[in-house]
C-alpha cells in the first residue's frame, strides 16, 4: 500500500483550490469586461436625422476601440466597397482608411470620416433621390456590431438661373412622315363617296438630349424655356416652357385643323394615309442652376430637338 504524506496531500488540495479560483476569476473577468466593452463602444444616441440640403454630424464615442464596419441601405445592401491595401491585403475596417465616400450614382453626396479616434464625422452634401433616404452605419469590433440609423431628408430642388441655346449648323430641315391611316369602304355601286380627313391636331414635339453620363436628377421637373421655331437662321422664343425630361414631350403650340376631302370611288376599299410635313431643328443647350440653400452651382449641357408640325397637304390611298 503506497504511503501518502498528509502534508503533501494538503498542499495538493490547496493548489487545486487556488487554480480553480484563478480560472473562475479569469472567466468572470472576461465576461464582465465584454459587457463593459460593449457599453463603452456605443455612443449616447444611435438614431439621427440629417438635412438633405447639406448637413454635418459629429458623433462622439466613449472609446477608441471601434471601427466602421459597413454602410448599408434600409434593405441591408452594402453601399461601400473597401479597396485593397498597399500590401495587397483586403481593407475591412474604417481605421485603415481616413475617409469613406459614397454617392449612389451621384444622387447622394455623402462622406464618413473618423476624426481623432473617438469621433465619427458624417457629412451629407445633398440628397437628390427625390425622397427621404434611410441608411445604417455599422460600427464595432470583433465582438459587437452596432448599427447607427440615419434618415437623410429630401433636399430642395435646384433653381434654374439661365439656359443658353445655340442653333446647330445643320438646322433647320424638313421631313414628310406618314400619319395615322384611315380605312374607308365605299359600298355604293354607282356613287362617289366624299370622305373628310382631319389631320391638323397638334403633333409638335420637343426633347432634351444629354450627350454624356452626367447625373440629371437635380434638374428633373424644372421648367426650361425652349425655342418654338427658327426664322432667318435664328432661334425664336415666345416664352414657351417644358419640364426637363429625357422623354419626348408635346409642345403647347396651337395648330389649326387641316380638313381635306378625299373622293372614294364606287366599291373602292382603301386606306387613306395623310402625309405630314415637319420642320426640325437641333440646338445645343447649357443649363446653369444654383441651390437655394447650400449655394452649390451646377451646369448641364446637351442637345434640344424641336419637331414642329407644319401641315398636311397631301395623302396617299392604298387599295385593300
Short mmCIF file of C-alpha atoms in Angstrom, two decimals:
data_model
loop_
_atom_site.label_atom_id
_atom_site.label_comp_id
_atom_site.label_asym_id
_atom_site.label_seq_id
_atom_site.Cartn_x
_atom_site.Cartn_y
_atom_site.Cartn_z
CA UNK A 1 0.00 0.00 0.00
CA UNK A 2 1.54 3.33 -1.07
CA UNK A 3 2.39 5.87 1.57
CA UNK A 4 0.77 9.34 1.39
CA UNK A 5 2.26 12.23 3.29
CA UNK A 6 -0.54 14.24 4.89
CA UNK A 7 1.37 17.46 4.26
CA UNK A 8 1.67 16.76 0.56
CA UNK A 9 -2.00 15.86 0.34
CA UNK A 10 -2.98 19.19 1.88
CA UNK A 11 -0.65 21.08 -0.43
CA UNK A 12 -2.22 19.41 -3.48
CA UNK A 13 -5.71 20.23 -2.26
CA UNK A 14 -4.82 23.88 -1.66
CA UNK A 15 -3.10 24.10 -5.06
CA UNK A 16 -6.21 22.81 -6.80
CA UNK A 17 -8.42 25.21 -4.90
CA UNK A 18 -6.20 28.13 -5.90
CA UNK A 19 -6.22 27.07 -9.59
CA UNK A 20 -9.99 26.76 -9.53
CA UNK A 21 -10.38 30.19 -8.02
CA UNK A 22 -7.95 31.64 -10.55
CA UNK A 23 -9.77 30.15 -13.57
CA UNK A 24 -13.13 31.19 -12.19
CA UNK A 25 -11.86 34.72 -11.68
CA UNK A 26 -10.48 34.90 -15.21
CA UNK A 27 -13.76 33.69 -16.70
CA UNK A 28 -15.75 36.13 -14.61
CA UNK A 29 -13.46 38.99 -15.55
CA UNK A 30 -13.71 38.09 -19.22
CA UNK A 31 -17.49 38.18 -19.06
CA UNK A 32 -17.53 41.43 -17.14
CA UNK A 33 -15.00 43.08 -19.44
CA UNK A 34 -17.01 42.14 -22.53
CA UNK A 35 -20.12 43.78 -21.11
CA UNK A 36 -18.16 46.87 -20.10
CA UNK A 37 -16.52 46.89 -23.53
CA UNK A 38 -19.87 46.81 -25.33
CA UNK A 39 -21.31 49.57 -23.15
CA UNK A 40 -18.30 51.79 -23.73
CA UNK A 41 -18.38 51.45 -27.52
CA UNK A 42 -21.94 52.56 -28.15
CA UNK A 43 -22.47 56.35 -28.46
CA UNK A 44 -25.17 58.06 -26.43
CA UNK A 45 -27.50 58.21 -29.49
CA UNK A 46 -27.94 55.72 -32.32
CA UNK A 47 -30.72 57.39 -34.36
CA UNK A 48 -30.01 60.54 -36.36
CA UNK A 49 -31.70 62.81 -38.93
CA UNK A 50 -29.69 64.85 -41.43
CA UNK A 51 -30.80 67.73 -43.65
CA UNK A 52 -30.80 66.70 -47.32
CA UNK A 53 -29.76 70.20 -48.37
CA UNK A 54 -26.37 69.78 -46.70
CA UNK A 55 -25.51 68.78 -43.15
CA UNK A 56 -22.61 67.66 -40.92
CA UNK A 57 -22.96 65.45 -37.88
CA UNK A 58 -20.27 64.66 -35.28
CA UNK A 59 -20.79 61.55 -33.15
CA UNK A 60 -18.66 61.13 -30.03
CA UNK A 61 -17.68 57.64 -28.83
CA UNK A 62 -16.54 56.82 -25.27
CA UNK A 63 -13.79 54.55 -26.58
CA UNK A 64 -11.30 54.34 -29.44
CA UNK A 65 -11.64 50.57 -29.76
CA UNK A 66 -14.09 50.60 -32.69
CA UNK A 67 -14.16 50.92 -36.45
CA UNK A 68 -16.65 51.48 -39.26
CA UNK A 69 -17.54 48.00 -40.48
CA UNK A 70 -20.05 48.82 -43.23
CA UNK A 71 -22.61 51.29 -44.55
CA UNK A 72 -25.89 49.69 -45.64
CA UNK A 73 -29.20 50.73 -47.14
CA UNK A 74 -32.51 50.09 -45.39
CA UNK A 75 -32.72 46.74 -47.23
CA UNK A 76 -29.28 45.73 -45.94
CA UNK A 77 -27.34 46.24 -49.19
CA UNK A 78 -23.79 47.48 -48.69
CA UNK A 79 -23.20 50.98 -50.08
CA UNK A 80 -19.41 50.94 -49.89
CA UNK A 81 -16.64 48.85 -51.40
CA UNK A 82 -13.42 48.62 -49.45
CA UNK A 83 -10.30 48.68 -51.61
CA UNK A 84 -7.16 46.62 -51.20
CA UNK A 85 -4.40 47.99 -49.01
CA UNK A 86 -0.92 48.81 -50.30
CA UNK A 87 0.43 45.42 -49.25
CA UNK A 88 -2.24 43.59 -51.21
CA UNK A 89 -4.38 42.57 -48.25
CA UNK A 90 -8.07 43.42 -48.05
CA UNK A 91 -9.12 46.53 -46.15
CA UNK A 92 -12.11 45.68 -43.98
CA UNK A 93 -12.21 48.44 -41.39
CA UNK A 94 -12.50 52.20 -41.33
CA UNK A 95 -9.30 52.52 -39.32
CA UNK A 96 -7.38 51.53 -42.45
CA UNK A 97 -8.85 54.47 -44.38
CA UNK A 98 -9.15 58.11 -43.39
CA UNK A 99 -12.29 58.76 -45.40
CA UNK A 100 -15.16 56.81 -47.00
CA UNK A 101 -17.28 58.35 -49.74
CA UNK A 102 -20.40 57.01 -51.48
CA UNK A 103 -22.81 58.66 -53.88
CA UNK A 104 -25.40 56.13 -55.18
CA UNK A 105 -24.74 57.08 -58.77
CA UNK A 106 -24.34 60.75 -57.96
CA UNK A 107 -27.71 61.01 -56.20
CA UNK A 108 -26.34 61.08 -52.67
CA UNK A 109 -23.23 63.06 -51.81
CA UNK A 110 -22.07 61.56 -48.51
CA UNK A 111 -18.74 61.03 -46.71
CA UNK A 112 -17.72 59.40 -43.42
CA UNK A 113 -14.51 60.38 -41.62
CA UNK A 114 -13.05 59.06 -38.38
CA UNK A 115 -11.60 62.01 -36.51
CA UNK A 116 -9.22 61.88 -33.54
CA UNK A 117 -10.03 58.30 -32.66
CA UNK A 118 -13.24 58.86 -30.75
CA UNK A 119 -15.22 60.89 -33.27
CA UNK A 120 -17.17 59.88 -36.35
CA UNK A 121 -17.95 62.75 -38.72
CA UNK A 122 -20.78 62.20 -41.23
CA UNK A 123 -21.03 64.81 -44.00
CA UNK A 124 -24.04 65.00 -46.33
CA UNK A 125 -23.63 67.28 -49.33
CA UNK A 126 -27.17 66.81 -50.66
CA UNK A 127 -29.88 64.23 -51.21
CA UNK A 128 -31.10 64.13 -54.83
CA UNK A 129 -33.08 60.89 -54.53
CA UNK A 130 -36.49 62.66 -54.69
CA UNK A 131 -37.39 61.18 -51.29
CA UNK A 132 -36.08 60.70 -47.76
CA UNK A 133 -33.38 58.05 -47.57
CA UNK A 134 -32.57 55.62 -44.77
CA UNK A 135 -29.13 54.10 -44.19
CA UNK A 136 -27.18 52.44 -41.38
CA UNK A 137 -23.52 52.97 -40.48
CA UNK A 138 -22.25 49.85 -38.69
CA UNK A 139 -19.56 50.43 -36.07
CA UNK A 140 -17.94 47.88 -33.79
CA UNK A 141 -15.09 45.44 -33.46
CA UNK A 142 -14.54 41.69 -33.34
CA UNK A 143 -17.15 41.31 -30.61
CA UNK A 144 -20.01 43.63 -31.48
CA UNK A 145 -21.72 45.33 -34.43
CA UNK A 146 -23.73 48.45 -33.57
CA UNK A 147 -25.90 49.95 -36.35
CA UNK A 148 -26.30 53.71 -36.30
CA UNK A 149 -29.53 54.62 -38.08
CA UNK A 150 -29.66 57.73 -40.31
CA UNK A 151 -32.58 59.38 -42.07
CA UNK A 152 -31.48 61.74 -44.83
CA UNK A 153 -34.29 64.13 -45.65
CA UNK A 154 -35.17 65.16 -49.19
CA UNK A 155 -33.24 68.18 -50.44
CA UNK A 156 -34.84 71.18 -52.11
CA UNK A 157 -34.73 71.39 -55.94
CA UNK A 158 -32.18 73.48 -57.77
CA UNK A 159 -33.16 76.88 -59.13
CA UNK A 160 -32.54 77.43 -62.85
CA UNK A 161 -30.58 80.64 -63.34
CA UNK A 162 -30.24 80.62 -67.13
CA UNK A 163 -30.45 78.47 -70.25
CA UNK A 164 -28.24 79.22 -73.24
CA UNK A 165 -29.09 77.82 -76.70
CA UNK A 166 -27.12 77.75 -79.94
CA UNK A 167 -28.64 76.67 -83.27
CA UNK A 168 -26.70 73.81 -84.85
CA UNK A 169 -25.32 74.33 -88.40
CA UNK A 170 -27.49 71.59 -89.97
CA UNK A 171 -30.75 73.20 -88.78
CA UNK A 172 -33.50 73.52 -89.73
CA UNK A 173 -34.57 70.78 -92.15
CA UNK A 174 -37.89 69.35 -93.30
CA UNK A 175 -39.35 65.86 -93.24
CA UNK A 176 -42.52 64.24 -94.54
CA UNK A 177 -43.95 61.49 -92.33
CA UNK A 178 -46.90 59.21 -92.65
CA UNK A 179 -49.78 59.90 -90.30
CA UNK A 180 -52.35 57.52 -88.86
CA UNK A 181 -54.24 55.68 -91.57
CA UNK A 182 -57.98 55.63 -92.03
CA UNK A 183 -59.72 52.65 -93.67
CA UNK A 184 -62.73 53.53 -95.83
CA UNK A 185 -65.02 51.22 -97.84
CA UNK A 186 -67.48 52.74 -100.30
CA UNK A 187 -70.15 50.06 -100.61
CA UNK A 188 -72.11 52.03 -103.18
CA UNK A 189 -72.01 50.62 -106.71
CA UNK A 190 -72.55 53.94 -108.50
CA UNK A 191 -71.91 56.85 -106.11
CA UNK A 192 -68.64 58.53 -105.28
CA UNK A 193 -68.14 58.95 -101.53
CA UNK A 194 -66.61 62.16 -100.16
CA UNK A 195 -64.56 61.34 -97.06
CA UNK A 196 -63.43 64.08 -94.64
CA UNK A 197 -59.89 63.65 -93.31
CA UNK A 198 -58.86 65.84 -90.36
CA UNK A 199 -55.12 65.88 -89.70
CA UNK A 200 -54.46 69.26 -88.13
CA UNK A 201 -54.12 68.28 -84.46
CA UNK A 202 -51.00 69.38 -82.62
CA UNK A 203 -48.21 66.95 -83.41
CA UNK A 204 -45.24 69.16 -82.47
CA UNK A 205 -42.73 67.68 -80.05
CA UNK A 206 -39.69 68.73 -78.07
CA UNK A 207 -36.98 66.63 -76.46
CA UNK A 208 -33.94 67.27 -74.29
CA UNK A 209 -30.98 65.02 -75.03
CA UNK A 210 -27.98 64.56 -72.72
CA UNK A 211 -24.77 63.69 -74.54
CA UNK A 212 -22.85 62.40 -71.51
CA UNK A 213 -23.36 60.22 -68.44
CA UNK A 214 -23.83 63.25 -66.20
CA UNK A 215 -26.39 62.89 -63.44
CA UNK A 216 -29.53 64.87 -64.34
CA UNK A 217 -31.78 64.14 -61.35
CA UNK A 218 -31.07 67.57 -59.84
CA UNK A 219 -32.78 69.11 -62.89
CA UNK A 220 -35.74 66.72 -63.23
CA UNK A 221 -39.06 68.53 -63.37
CA UNK A 222 -37.55 72.02 -63.65
CA UNK A 223 -39.27 74.10 -66.35
CA UNK A 224 -36.96 75.42 -69.05
CA UNK A 225 -37.78 77.95 -71.74
CA UNK A 226 -37.45 76.38 -75.19
CA UNK A 227 -37.35 77.84 -78.71
CA UNK A 228 -40.56 77.40 -80.63
CA UNK A 229 -39.27 77.95 -84.16
CA UNK A 230 -36.40 79.04 -86.40
CA UNK A 231 -36.57 82.14 -88.54
CA UNK A 232 -33.81 83.66 -90.64
CA UNK A 233 -31.25 81.24 -89.24
CA UNK A 234 -32.01 82.24 -85.66
CA UNK A 235 -33.97 80.64 -82.82
CA UNK A 236 -37.28 82.28 -81.97
CA UNK A 237 -38.56 82.39 -78.38
CA UNK A 238 -42.04 83.30 -77.21
CA UNK A 239 -41.92 82.23 -73.55
CA UNK A 240 -42.84 78.58 -74.18
CA UNK A 241 -41.57 76.23 -71.44
CA UNK A 242 -41.19 72.49 -70.98
CA UNK A 243 -40.39 70.48 -67.84
CA UNK A 244 -36.92 68.96 -68.18
CA UNK A 245 -37.21 65.30 -69.18
CA UNK A 246 -35.29 62.92 -71.40
CA UNK A 247 -38.56 61.76 -72.96
CA UNK A 248 -40.16 63.44 -75.96
CA UNK A 249 -42.96 65.81 -74.95
CA UNK A 250 -45.77 67.57 -76.81
CA UNK A 251 -45.22 71.27 -77.35
CA UNK A 252 -48.04 73.62 -76.32
CA UNK A 253 -48.47 75.03 -79.81
CA UNK A 254 -51.80 75.88 -81.44
CA UNK A 255 -52.18 74.32 -84.87
CA UNK A 256 -55.38 74.92 -86.89
CA UNK A 257 -57.26 71.87 -88.11
CA UNK A 258 -56.42 70.74 -91.63
CA UNK A 259 -59.60 69.30 -93.18
CA UNK A 260 -59.40 67.59 -96.53
CA UNK A 261 -61.98 65.93 -98.72
CA UNK A 262 -60.91 62.64 -100.30
CA UNK A 263 -63.00 61.06 -103.05
CA UNK A 264 -63.68 57.32 -102.77
CA UNK A 265 -64.87 55.62 -105.97
CA UNK A 266 -67.80 53.16 -106.01
CA UNK A 267 -66.92 49.79 -104.44
CA UNK A 268 -63.50 51.13 -103.54
CA UNK A 269 -61.93 49.82 -100.32
CA UNK A 270 -58.85 51.84 -99.37
CA UNK A 271 -56.57 53.01 -96.57
CA UNK A 272 -56.08 56.79 -96.58
CA UNK A 273 -52.73 57.87 -95.14
CA UNK A 274 -52.11 61.60 -94.64
CA UNK A 275 -48.60 62.88 -95.33
CA UNK A 276 -47.46 65.18 -92.54
CA UNK A 277 -44.96 68.00 -93.04
CA UNK A 278 -42.48 68.78 -90.26
CA UNK A 279 -39.74 71.32 -89.68
CA UNK A 280 -36.98 70.06 -87.38
CA UNK A 281 -34.02 71.72 -85.73
CA UNK A 282 -31.25 70.92 -83.27
CA UNK A 283 -29.97 73.42 -80.73
CA UNK A 284 -27.21 72.79 -78.22
CA UNK A 285 -28.07 73.99 -74.72
CA UNK A 286 -26.38 74.64 -71.39
CA UNK A 287 -28.38 74.97 -68.18
CA UNK A 288 -26.91 76.91 -65.26
CA UNK A 289 -28.54 76.36 -61.86
CA UNK A 290 -27.90 77.02 -58.18
CA UNK A 291 -29.17 75.53 -54.93
CA UNK A 292 -31.28 77.92 -52.82
CA UNK A 293 -29.96 76.52 -49.52
CA UNK A 294 -26.40 75.26 -49.83
CA UNK A 295 -25.28 77.60 -52.63
CA UNK A 296 -23.94 74.84 -54.87
CA UNK A 297 -23.85 75.55 -58.58
CA UNK A 298 -24.38 73.02 -61.34
CA UNK A 299 -24.49 73.07 -65.11
CA UNK A 300 -25.65 70.58 -67.72
CA UNK A 301 -25.11 70.58 -71.49
CA UNK A 302 -26.84 68.64 -74.22
CA UNK A 303 -28.96 68.91 -77.35
CA UNK A 304 -32.56 70.07 -77.75
CA UNK A 305 -34.56 68.65 -80.67
CA UNK A 306 -37.60 70.58 -81.87
CA UNK A 307 -40.03 68.76 -84.17
CA UNK A 308 -42.64 71.20 -85.45
CA UNK A 309 -45.73 70.09 -87.36
CA UNK A 310 -46.35 72.50 -90.22
CA UNK A 311 -49.27 70.92 -92.07
CA UNK A 312 -50.69 68.09 -94.13
CA UNK A 313 -51.50 68.93 -97.75
CA UNK A 314 -51.16 65.50 -99.35
CA UNK A 315 -52.30 61.94 -98.83
CA UNK A 316 -51.94 58.54 -100.37
CA UNK A 317 -54.60 55.89 -100.97
CA UNK A 318 -53.70 52.22 -100.69
CA UNK A 319 -56.22 49.73 -102.16
CA UNK A 320 -57.27 46.91 -99.83
#
